Every structure is written in structure tokens, then in C-alpha cells.
Coordinates of C-alpha atoms and ligand atoms in Angstrom, one line a residue:
M27 CA -18.7 14.9 4.9
S28 CA -17.4 18.5 3.5
D29 CA -19.5 20.7 1.5
V30 CA -17.4 19.8 -1.5
A31 CA -17.7 16.1 -1.0
H32 CA -21.4 16.7 -1.2
R33 CA -20.9 18.4 -4.4
A34 CA -19.0 15.7 -6.1
P35 CA -21.6 14.3 -8.7
T36 CA -22.5 10.8 -7.5
S37 CA -23.7 9.7 -11.0
Q38 CA -20.2 9.8 -12.3
P39 CA -18.8 6.4 -13.2
L40 CA -16.7 5.0 -10.7
I41 CA -14.1 3.9 -13.3
W42 CA -12.2 6.9 -15.1
S43 CA -10.9 6.3 -18.4
N44 CA -9.0 8.5 -21.0
W45 CA -10.1 9.6 -24.6
A46 CA -7.7 6.9 -26.2
R47 CA -9.1 4.1 -23.7
T48 CA -5.2 3.6 -22.8
A49 CA -5.6 4.6 -19.2
T50 CA -8.3 3.7 -16.5
C51 CA -8.6 4.0 -13.0
S52 CA -11.0 3.7 -10.0
P53 CA -10.3 6.9 -7.6
A54 CA -11.5 6.6 -4.2
G55 CA -13.1 10.1 -4.3
R56 CA -14.0 12.5 -6.9
A57 CA -14.6 16.3 -6.7
R58 CA -15.4 19.2 -9.1
P59 CA -14.9 22.4 -6.9
R60 CA -16.4 25.6 -7.9
S61 CA -13.7 27.9 -6.7
E62 CA -10.0 28.0 -6.0
A63 CA -11.1 28.4 -2.2
E64 CA -12.9 24.9 -2.4
L65 CA -10.1 23.5 -4.5
A66 CA -7.7 24.4 -1.8
E67 CA -9.8 22.8 0.9
V68 CA -10.3 19.5 -0.9
V69 CA -6.6 19.2 -1.6
A70 CA -5.7 19.8 2.0
R71 CA -8.4 17.4 3.2
A72 CA -7.5 14.7 1.0
A73 CA -3.7 15.1 1.8
A74 CA -4.6 15.3 5.5
D75 CA -6.5 11.9 5.0
G76 CA -3.5 10.4 3.2
R77 CA -4.9 10.1 -0.2
S78 CA -2.9 11.0 -3.5
V79 CA -4.5 13.9 -5.4
R80 CA -4.4 14.2 -9.1
A81 CA -6.2 16.7 -11.5
V82 CA -7.7 15.9 -14.6
G83 CA -8.4 18.2 -17.6
G84 CA -9.7 16.9 -21.0
G85 CA -8.5 13.1 -20.4
H86 CA -6.6 13.4 -23.7
S87 CA -3.3 12.1 -22.6
F88 CA -2.5 8.7 -24.2
T89 CA -0.3 8.0 -21.0
P90 CA -1.9 7.2 -17.4
A91 CA -0.7 10.8 -16.5
A92 CA -3.9 11.9 -14.7
T93 CA -4.8 8.4 -13.0
T94 CA -5.2 8.0 -9.3
S95 CA -6.8 5.5 -6.7
G96 CA -6.9 8.6 -4.5
M97 CA -8.7 12.0 -5.1
L98 CA -9.5 12.9 -8.7
L99 CA -10.1 16.6 -9.3
S100 CA -11.9 18.3 -12.1
L101 CA -11.3 21.9 -12.7
D102 CA -14.0 22.3 -15.3
H103 CA -15.7 25.0 -12.8
V104 CA -12.5 26.6 -12.1
S105 CA -12.2 28.0 -15.7
G106 CA -13.2 31.7 -16.1
L107 CA -11.4 34.8 -17.3
E108 CA -9.9 36.5 -14.6
R109 CA -7.8 39.4 -15.7
V110 CA -6.6 40.9 -19.0
E111 CA -3.5 43.2 -18.8
R112 CA -2.7 45.1 -22.2
L113 CA 1.3 45.4 -22.9
P114 CA 1.2 48.8 -24.9
E115 CA 4.9 48.2 -26.0
T116 CA 4.2 45.0 -27.9
G117 CA 0.4 44.9 -28.2
N118 CA 0.4 41.6 -26.8
A119 CA -1.4 41.1 -23.2
L120 CA -1.2 38.9 -20.2
V121 CA -4.3 37.1 -19.7
T122 CA -5.1 34.9 -16.3
V123 CA -7.7 32.2 -16.6
G124 CA -8.9 29.4 -14.3
A125 CA -6.7 26.4 -15.1
G126 CA -9.6 24.2 -16.0
V127 CA -10.6 26.1 -19.0
R128 CA -10.6 24.2 -22.1
L129 CA -8.6 25.4 -24.9
H130 CA -11.9 26.0 -27.3
Q131 CA -13.3 28.2 -24.7
L132 CA -10.0 29.9 -24.1
N133 CA -9.6 30.5 -27.8
R134 CA -13.2 32.2 -28.0
M135 CA -12.5 34.4 -25.0
L136 CA -9.2 35.6 -26.5
A137 CA -10.9 36.2 -30.0
A138 CA -13.6 38.2 -28.4
R139 CA -10.9 40.6 -27.2
G140 CA -9.0 40.8 -30.4
L141 CA -6.3 38.3 -28.9
A142 CA -5.0 34.9 -29.7
M143 CA -2.5 32.2 -28.5
R144 CA 0.9 32.6 -30.1
N145 CA 0.8 28.8 -31.2
L146 CA -1.6 25.9 -30.7
G147 CA -1.6 22.1 -31.3
D148 CA -3.8 20.1 -33.4
I149 CA -7.0 20.1 -31.1
D150 CA -8.8 22.3 -28.6
R151 CA -10.4 19.6 -26.3
Q152 CA -7.8 20.0 -23.6
S153 CA -7.5 22.2 -20.6
I154 CA -4.8 24.8 -20.4
A155 CA -3.6 23.0 -17.3
G156 CA -3.5 19.6 -18.7
A157 CA -2.0 20.8 -22.1
I158 CA 1.0 22.7 -20.6
S159 CA 1.5 20.1 -17.8
T160 CA 2.7 17.6 -20.4
G161 CA 4.3 19.8 -22.9
T162 CA 1.6 20.1 -25.6
H163 CA 3.2 21.7 -28.9
G164 CA 2.2 22.8 -32.1
T165 CA 4.5 23.5 -34.7
G166 CA 6.8 26.5 -36.0
A167 CA 10.5 26.4 -35.8
R168 CA 10.9 30.0 -34.3
L169 CA 8.0 28.9 -31.8
G170 CA 7.8 26.9 -28.4
G171 CA 5.1 24.8 -27.1
L172 CA 2.3 26.0 -25.0
A173 CA 4.2 26.1 -21.7
T174 CA 6.6 28.6 -23.2
Q175 CA 3.7 31.2 -23.4
V176 CA 3.0 30.8 -19.6
R177 CA 4.0 34.1 -17.5
G178 CA 2.4 33.0 -14.1
L179 CA 0.6 30.3 -12.2
R180 CA -1.2 29.9 -9.1
V181 CA -0.3 26.4 -7.6
I182 CA -2.2 24.7 -4.5
G183 CA 0.3 22.9 -2.3
V184 CA -0.4 19.8 0.0
D185 CA -1.6 21.9 2.9
G186 CA -4.2 24.2 0.7
T187 CA -1.6 27.1 0.4
V188 CA -2.1 29.1 -3.0
H189 CA 1.4 29.7 -4.3
D190 CA 1.5 32.7 -6.9
V191 CA 4.6 32.3 -8.8
G192 CA 6.2 33.6 -11.9
P193 CA 9.5 33.2 -14.0
G194 CA 12.6 32.9 -12.0
D195 CA 10.8 31.1 -9.1
P196 CA 11.6 27.4 -9.0
L197 CA 8.2 26.3 -8.3
F198 CA 7.0 28.3 -11.5
E199 CA 9.9 26.6 -13.3
A200 CA 8.9 23.1 -12.2
S201 CA 5.2 23.7 -12.5
R202 CA 4.6 25.1 -15.7
L203 CA 5.4 21.5 -17.1
G204 CA 5.3 19.2 -14.4
L205 CA 2.5 16.5 -14.8
G206 CA 0.7 18.1 -12.0
T207 CA 3.4 16.8 -9.5
T208 CA 4.0 20.2 -7.7
G209 CA 0.4 20.8 -6.9
V210 CA -2.8 21.5 -8.6
L211 CA -2.7 24.4 -10.8
S212 CA -5.9 26.7 -10.1
A213 CA -4.8 29.7 -12.4
V214 CA -2.5 30.4 -15.3
T215 CA -1.3 33.6 -16.7
L216 CA -0.4 33.6 -20.7
E217 CA 1.3 36.1 -22.6
V218 CA -0.8 36.2 -25.7
V219 CA -0.7 38.2 -29.2
P220 CA -3.1 40.2 -31.2
A221 CA -5.6 38.3 -33.2
Y222 CA -4.3 36.9 -36.5
D223 CA -5.2 34.9 -39.3
L224 CA -3.5 32.1 -41.0
V225 CA -3.3 31.5 -44.9
A226 CA -3.2 27.7 -44.8
E227 CA -1.6 26.0 -47.8
E228 CA -1.9 22.2 -48.1
R229 CA 0.1 20.5 -50.9
P230 CA 0.4 16.6 -51.9
V231 CA 4.0 16.1 -52.7
P232 CA 6.2 12.9 -53.0
L233 CA 7.8 11.9 -49.6
A234 CA 11.2 12.2 -50.9
E235 CA 10.6 15.7 -52.3
A236 CA 9.1 16.9 -48.9
L237 CA 12.2 15.6 -47.1
E238 CA 14.5 17.3 -49.6
S239 CA 12.9 20.7 -49.0
L240 CA 13.1 20.8 -45.2
D241 CA 16.5 21.8 -44.4
G242 CA 18.6 24.8 -44.7
P243 CA 18.1 28.6 -44.3
D244 CA 16.0 28.6 -47.7
G245 CA 14.2 25.3 -46.5
V246 CA 10.5 25.3 -45.9
V247 CA 10.9 24.7 -42.1
A248 CA 13.0 27.9 -41.7
T249 CA 11.1 30.0 -44.0
S250 CA 7.5 29.1 -42.7
D251 CA 5.7 30.5 -39.7
H252 CA 4.2 26.9 -39.2
F253 CA 5.2 23.8 -41.2
E254 CA 4.1 20.4 -41.0
L255 CA 4.1 17.0 -42.9
Y256 CA 1.9 13.9 -42.9
F257 CA 2.5 10.9 -44.8
F258 CA 0.9 7.5 -45.3
P259 CA 3.3 4.4 -44.6
V260 CA 4.8 3.0 -47.5
T261 CA 2.9 4.9 -50.1
G262 CA 5.9 7.4 -50.8
R263 CA 3.2 10.2 -50.8
A264 CA 3.0 13.0 -48.3
L265 CA 1.0 16.2 -47.4
T266 CA 2.8 19.4 -46.6
L267 CA 0.9 21.9 -44.4
R268 CA 2.3 25.5 -44.4
N269 CA 0.6 28.3 -42.3
T270 CA 1.6 32.0 -42.9
R271 CA 0.5 34.6 -40.4
V272 CA -1.4 37.5 -41.7
E273 CA -3.5 40.4 -40.5
P274 CA -7.2 39.3 -39.7
A275 CA -9.5 39.6 -42.7
P276 CA -12.2 42.3 -42.4
A277 CA -15.4 40.9 -40.6
G278 CA -17.3 39.8 -43.8
R279 CA -14.5 38.1 -45.3
V280 CA -13.8 36.4 -42.0
A281 CA -17.2 34.8 -42.3
R282 CA -16.4 33.6 -45.9
A283 CA -13.0 32.3 -44.6
R284 CA -14.8 30.6 -41.7
R285 CA -17.0 28.7 -44.0
A286 CA -14.1 27.9 -46.2
A287 CA -11.9 26.8 -43.4
R288 CA -12.5 23.0 -43.9
S289 CA -9.1 21.7 -44.4
F290 CA -8.6 18.7 -46.2
L291 CA -6.8 17.0 -43.2
D292 CA -10.1 18.1 -41.1
E293 CA -12.9 17.4 -43.2
E294 CA -12.1 14.9 -45.7
L295 CA -9.5 12.7 -43.7
L296 CA -8.7 12.4 -40.1
S297 CA -12.0 13.4 -38.7
N298 CA -14.7 11.7 -41.1
G299 CA -16.6 8.9 -41.5
A300 CA -15.1 7.6 -44.6
F301 CA -11.8 7.6 -42.7
E302 CA -13.3 5.5 -40.0
M303 CA -14.6 3.1 -42.7
V304 CA -11.1 2.8 -43.9
N305 CA -9.8 2.0 -40.7
R306 CA -12.3 -0.6 -40.0
L307 CA -11.8 -2.4 -43.4
A308 CA -8.2 -2.4 -42.5
T309 CA -9.0 -4.0 -39.2
A310 CA -10.9 -6.6 -40.7
F311 CA -8.9 -7.3 -43.9
G312 CA -5.2 -6.3 -42.8
G313 CA -3.9 -7.2 -46.5
L314 CA -6.0 -4.4 -47.9
T315 CA -4.0 -1.6 -46.0
P316 CA -1.5 -0.9 -48.4
R317 CA -4.1 -0.5 -51.0
L318 CA -6.3 1.5 -48.7
N319 CA -3.2 3.6 -48.0
A320 CA -2.5 4.3 -51.5
V321 CA -6.2 5.5 -52.0
S322 CA -5.8 7.7 -49.1
A323 CA -2.8 9.2 -50.1
R324 CA -4.0 9.7 -53.8
G325 CA -7.0 11.5 -52.4
L326 CA -4.7 14.2 -50.9
S327 CA -5.5 17.4 -52.9
A328 CA -3.8 20.9 -53.0
R329 CA -5.8 23.8 -51.3
T330 CA -5.2 27.4 -49.7
Y331 CA -7.6 29.1 -47.4
Q332 CA -7.6 31.6 -44.8
A333 CA -9.1 31.9 -41.4
P334 CA -8.5 33.1 -37.8
S335 CA -5.4 31.3 -36.5
Y336 CA -7.1 28.9 -33.9
Q337 CA -9.7 27.7 -36.5
V338 CA -6.8 26.6 -38.7
F339 CA -4.6 25.2 -35.8
C340 CA -7.4 23.1 -34.3
T341 CA -9.2 20.4 -36.1
R342 CA -11.5 17.5 -35.0
R343 CA -10.3 14.0 -34.6
R344 CA -13.3 11.8 -34.3
V345 CA -11.6 8.8 -35.4
R346 CA -10.2 7.3 -32.1
F347 CA -6.4 6.2 -32.3
R348 CA -3.2 5.6 -30.2
E349 CA -0.2 8.0 -30.6
M350 CA 3.7 7.9 -29.7
E351 CA 5.4 11.1 -30.3
Y352 CA 9.0 11.9 -29.7
A353 CA 11.2 15.0 -29.9
I354 CA 13.9 14.5 -32.0
P355 CA 17.1 16.7 -32.5
R356 CA 16.1 18.5 -35.5
E357 CA 19.1 17.5 -37.7
R358 CA 18.1 13.9 -37.4
V359 CA 14.5 14.0 -38.6
R360 CA 15.2 12.9 -42.2
D361 CA 17.0 9.9 -41.0
V362 CA 14.3 9.0 -38.5
I363 CA 11.2 9.3 -40.8
T364 CA 13.4 7.3 -43.5
E365 CA 14.0 4.4 -40.9
V366 CA 10.4 4.4 -39.7
D367 CA 9.1 4.1 -43.1
D368 CA 11.8 1.5 -44.1
W369 CA 10.7 -0.5 -41.0
L370 CA 7.1 -0.4 -42.1
R371 CA 7.9 -1.5 -45.6
A372 CA 10.0 -4.4 -44.3
S373 CA 7.6 -5.6 -41.6
G374 CA 4.3 -5.4 -43.3
E375 CA 2.8 -4.0 -40.3
N376 CA -0.8 -3.0 -40.6
V377 CA -1.1 0.7 -40.4
P378 CA -3.9 2.7 -41.9
F379 CA -2.9 5.9 -40.3
P380 CA -0.5 8.7 -41.3
I381 CA 2.7 9.8 -39.5
E382 CA 2.8 13.2 -38.4
V383 CA 6.0 15.7 -38.3
R384 CA 6.3 19.0 -36.9
F385 CA 9.0 21.6 -35.6
A386 CA 9.8 23.7 -32.5
A387 CA 12.4 26.3 -31.4
P388 CA 14.7 25.5 -28.5
D389 CA 13.2 26.6 -25.1
D390 CA 14.3 26.9 -21.6
V391 CA 11.4 25.1 -19.8
W392 CA 12.9 22.7 -17.5
L393 CA 11.1 19.4 -18.6
S394 CA 10.3 20.6 -22.1
T395 CA 10.8 18.0 -24.8
A396 CA 12.2 21.0 -26.8
H397 CA 14.7 22.0 -23.8
G398 CA 17.8 23.6 -25.5
R399 CA 17.7 22.1 -28.7
E400 CA 16.1 22.9 -32.3
T401 CA 13.3 19.9 -32.4
A402 CA 11.3 18.1 -34.7
Y403 CA 8.5 16.0 -33.6
V404 CA 7.8 12.6 -35.2
A405 CA 4.4 11.0 -34.2
V406 CA 3.1 7.6 -35.0
H407 CA -0.4 6.6 -34.7
Q408 CA -2.7 3.6 -34.9
Y409 CA -6.2 3.1 -35.1
W410 CA -7.6 2.1 -31.8
R411 CA -9.1 -1.4 -32.6
L412 CA -5.6 -2.4 -34.1
P413 CA -2.7 -3.6 -32.3
Y414 CA -0.1 -1.0 -31.9
T415 CA 2.7 -2.5 -29.6
R416 CA 5.1 -3.9 -32.3
Y417 CA 4.8 -0.8 -34.4
F418 CA 5.6 1.5 -31.5
E419 CA 8.3 -0.3 -30.1
A420 CA 10.1 -0.3 -33.2
A421 CA 9.4 3.3 -33.9
E422 CA 10.7 4.0 -30.2
R423 CA 14.0 2.1 -30.9
I424 CA 14.6 4.6 -33.8
F425 CA 13.4 7.6 -31.8
V426 CA 15.6 6.6 -28.7
T427 CA 18.7 6.0 -31.0
A428 CA 18.2 9.5 -32.4
G429 CA 18.3 10.8 -28.9
G430 CA 14.6 11.6 -28.8
R431 CA 12.6 12.4 -25.8
P432 CA 9.0 11.0 -25.4
H433 CA 6.0 13.3 -25.3
W434 CA 4.9 13.3 -21.5
G435 CA 1.4 12.8 -22.7
K436 CA 1.9 10.3 -25.3
L437 CA 2.6 6.3 -25.2
H438 CA 6.2 5.6 -24.5
T439 CA 8.2 3.0 -22.4
R440 CA 11.0 5.2 -20.9
D441 CA 11.7 5.7 -17.0
A442 CA 13.3 8.4 -15.1
G443 CA 16.5 6.4 -15.4
D444 CA 16.6 6.9 -19.2
L445 CA 15.0 10.5 -19.0
A446 CA 17.1 12.0 -16.6
P447 CA 20.2 12.3 -18.9
L448 CA 18.3 13.9 -21.5
Y449 CA 17.2 16.8 -19.4
P450 CA 19.7 19.3 -18.0
R451 CA 17.2 20.6 -15.4
F452 CA 15.8 17.1 -14.6
D453 CA 17.4 17.1 -10.8
D454 CA 16.3 20.8 -10.3
A455 CA 12.6 19.8 -10.9
A456 CA 13.1 16.9 -8.5
R457 CA 14.6 19.1 -5.8
V458 CA 11.3 21.4 -6.2
R459 CA 9.0 18.5 -6.1
L460 CA 10.6 17.2 -3.0
E461 CA 10.6 20.4 -1.2
H462 CA 6.9 21.2 -1.8
D463 CA 5.5 17.4 -1.6
P464 CA 7.9 15.4 0.5
E465 CA 5.3 12.7 0.9
G466 CA 4.5 12.5 -3.1
V467 CA 0.8 13.3 -2.4
F468 CA 0.8 14.7 -6.0
H469 CA 2.2 11.7 -7.5
N470 CA 0.8 8.4 -9.3
R471 CA 2.3 5.5 -10.7
Y472 CA 3.3 7.0 -14.2
T473 CA 4.8 10.0 -12.5
R474 CA 6.9 8.1 -10.3
K475 CA 8.0 5.9 -13.3
V476 CA 9.2 8.7 -15.4
L477 CA 10.0 11.3 -12.7
G478 CA 11.6 8.9 -10.1
Ligands
FAD25 C1 -6.8 13.7 -30.3 C2 -5.5 14.2 -29.8 C3 -4.8 15.3 -30.1 C4 -3.7 15.8 -29.5 N1 -3.0 16.7 -30.2 C5 -1.8 17.1 -29.7 C6 -0.9 18.1 -30.3 O1 -1.3 18.6 -31.4 N2 0.2 18.2 -29.6 C7 0.5 17.9 -28.6 O2 1.6 18.2 -28.1 N3 -0.3 16.9 -27.9 C8 -1.4 16.5 -28.5 N4 -2.2 15.7 -27.7 C9 -1.7 15.3 -26.3 C10 -2.4 16.2 -25.3 O3 -2.5 17.7 -25.8 C11 -2.0 16.2 -23.9 O4 -1.8 14.9 -23.6 C12 -2.5 17.1 -23.0 O5 -2.0 16.7 -21.6 C13 -4.0 16.8 -23.0 O6 -4.6 17.9 -22.0 P1 -5.9 17.4 -21.0 O7 -6.4 18.6 -20.6 O8 -6.6 16.5 -21.7 O9 -4.9 16.8 -19.9 P2 -5.0 15.3 -19.1 O10 -4.9 14.4 -19.9 O11 -6.6 15.3 -18.5 O12 -4.1 15.6 -17.9 C14 -2.8 15.7 -18.3 C15 -1.7 15.7 -17.3 O13 -1.8 17.3 -16.5 C16 -2.4 17.0 -15.3 N5 -3.2 18.3 -15.0 C17 -4.4 18.4 -15.6 N6 -4.9 19.4 -15.0 C18 -4.3 19.9 -13.9 C19 -4.2 21.0 -12.9 N7 -5.4 21.8 -12.7 N8 -3.1 20.9 -12.2 C20 -2.0 20.2 -12.1 N9 -1.9 19.3 -13.2 C21 -3.0 19.0 -13.9 C22 -2.8 15.7 -15.0 O14 -2.9 15.1 -13.9 C23 -2.0 14.8 -16.0 O15 -0.9 14.6 -15.5 C24 -3.3 15.3 -28.3 C25 -4.1 14.2 -27.7 C26 -5.2 13.8 -28.4 C27 -6.1 12.6 -27.8

């Protein structure tokens, strides 16, 4: 038995499951290598033994993206800061980290060096490799998702070879958002920016008013650095979140700002015990949900605060839920929101969770959900103890009709046949996968379904 296999903790449960409890697997083997060299050895050995190989990050995908019956790898120990190269022309920097680093660790590493990610999603529990591999994104009509911030990768191939690749190399293009199907990412180089604060403005508004304010050159989407919208089904009430990038506040003020950086959404809604109680009540007494939603929506309040960017972007999500999110052509978003809300109204479906709407710039990442088009993301959520199938199926019909592309890490029912026509570089990515992994060692059932 190899050294690495000895180090695989025997106390780990035989069944792995994701955060949302929507995916489980019983891997034949598990390993937590301590270095890139060990990682390469495990991959080569597992592949030679005819096992499939999947890496897992934070297990925060709702889809079974990380599952395997073969070898499941954790890169929690391949997560250190390797290199920081300053780029004097822009003030930016190229930062190389072990691919298993969690975003909350990365954010702190960067902050300690006066640096920050250009944009982030809602939470920071994911690994950088898992986040880019599924197309994790935040919001901002001039900004792309996390994969657009990647400038280099090291990818471990089936025979344990370490491929060091950058922009223009087909392996790079297929791997920076590839669901782990081109190999195991061992290191990621990101272009990051000088640290900045965000001035966060949260405002409750009627949903109709929020939708009116979205479009055009003077609309909130175009004029905000980061704009997003939440609304409770059927209540007609929304909360808009507008974040503006500013110079970091001086040290003393930062401490005060940090204390004040408790957004309504974070502290008083999505992460707290009261919201858990609301959801339990809705589960036990479905008829109460419209009134509970009205109470939640009426509780939305205006506030403004300033804090370091990563503290504003990332909040906690302690109330467990299931989610589907589609990338919609930007110009279709108002119709899509209205149709989803109309369906909820007509069906009377029991949904005590808000709907989230975000925005992104077009990008050139081959399998990015924002590839080549101005994008709005519409996400539907459901409390984990409540049924979600009927709601998500109805929402998916609306999203698909609007030309939507599903988030690779969130629930959906599309397959490769549906998805290929939506991605101009779909076949290029398939060619790279076939060249580097002809036996499909890095695949699982989910990747076969969605990528072919
Ligand atoms: C509460 C919550 C909030 C979320 N908020 C957002 C959000 O704001 N925006 C958004 O876009 N998404 C969001 N997501 C989705 C989430 O960001 C993605 O699903 C992401 O993939 C999770 O990262 P992870 O590290 O948990 O990856 P995992 O789920 O563990 O893995 C995801 C994929 O990456 C692959 N992978 C992991 N590590 C490696 C590696 N080293 N090499 C190769 N492949 C690898 C896995 O095999 C798998 O295919 C959220 C999810 C939850 C549960």
C-alpha cells in the first residue's frame, strides 16, 4: 500500500455527501495528499488501477459534480500561498495558490498583502478549484466570474504529469472551468487587484420599481459596480443591494466598519435562527407561507455600511437550502422574473425563500455561463426540508425558453445534447478532454450527462 493510501484518514465516513444533501457517493478510496508530488502519485496510481478520480473542494455544489465510486481526493493540504508577483503598470498582482485553498483563507492571505479578488460570490466556503471549475460568480455588469480572474493553472494528468498552462493553451482554456474533467488542478494563478472597500447600500423597494430601474445606460445595473436584487415570492417587495468600490478606509475606521459590516441580508435574514424558524413553520403549516413571506419582506430595511470588499461580498448561509440558477440573456431578465413570480402566484407553491438576481459581463471562458453575452443570473431557492421539484421544474421551463444556461454547480435537468448548442466552444472543450483523458478517468455520471 502506498504512503499516500496510509495517510488517507480511516475515520472518514464511507459515504460522502455535499452541503445541500442532494448528492452522495461511496468512493472506493479517499486521499488527502500533502503535496503536489503526492497528489500526482495518487492520481497516476488510481488511473493505472482503472479507478475514476475526482477531486472535491468544499462540497458546496448542489449537483453531483464531485461524486465518484473511485478515488475521491481532497486538496485541503494543497492550499498554501506559493508566489506573489506585483504588476507595477496596474498595481495588480499575479498570485499562485494551492488549488485546495478555501476562499475565506485566500481572502485573508490577499488582505494581509494589500490585495483582493476582483469579484466574489455570496459565500467563501468553497475551494478556489471547486469555485472556478463550476463557474462560480458574483455580480457586476462590468465583471466576470471567478474563472475570468485565472491566469495560470497546474493540472495533473492521468499519468501524474504536471501540466503548467496559461492563456491560449487549449488545456488551460478547457480546465479553468471544466468540472475537473481535464485533470486535477493542483495550483491556480489569479490576477488580483489592490485591496478596496465596498460601500454597501441595501434598500427595500416595490419589486415593480426595482424592475423598472434595471435597464438602460442610466439604469442601476449599468451604473453600479455590483448590483443585485432579492425578492420574496408573491409579496411584490424586493431588496436591492448596490456595492460601490472605494479606497480602503484607514485602519481605525476599518475596525469600526468591520463591526458594522453586518448586512441585513446576512445577520437578519438568510443566516439567522429566526429565518430557520420561519422555514420550519412554513414546512409544518404551508398555508402560512404567504403571510410569513409578507412578514419577512416587510422586515426588509434600508442600511448603508462600508467594509473591506471580501467581508461585504461573502456572507454566511446557515439555513440549508436547495438552489437552481440559470444565466439568462441580460435583456430577458425582467420577463423571466415576472413569469416566475406569476407561476408562484398561480400555483400557490409553498416557497418561503427569496429569489436572487445578479449580473455579469460577457466573457471568453469556453464553458462559462456568461460566455459571449451580457448575462443576468436568476436563482430560485427552496428550504431543504420542503419539496423543490415542481417549483424548480416550472422555473427551469421559463429559464430554458429564455435561452438560459444552467449553473454547472446548481440543480438542473439539462444534458449535453441540450447544452452543446448554447456554447460555441463546447466541442473544443470535448476535444481537449478526449486528448488528455481518452479513458474518461476524470469523469463521473454527472459530467458524462452534461458534457457528453
Ligand atoms: C450556500 C451556497 C452559496 C453559494 N453561492 C454561490 C454564489 O454566490 N455564486 C455562485 O456562482 N455559486 C454559488 N454557490 C455554488 C458553489 O460556488 C459552486 O457549486 C462551487 O463549485 C462550490 O465549490 P466547492 O469548492 O465546494 O466545489 P465542490 O462542490 O467540492 O466541487 C465542484 C466541482 O469542482 C471539481 N473540483 C474541486 N476541486 C478540484 C480540483 N482541485 N481539480 C479539479 N476539479 C476540482 C469537483 O470535482 C466538482 O466537479 C453556492 C453554493 C452554496 C451551497
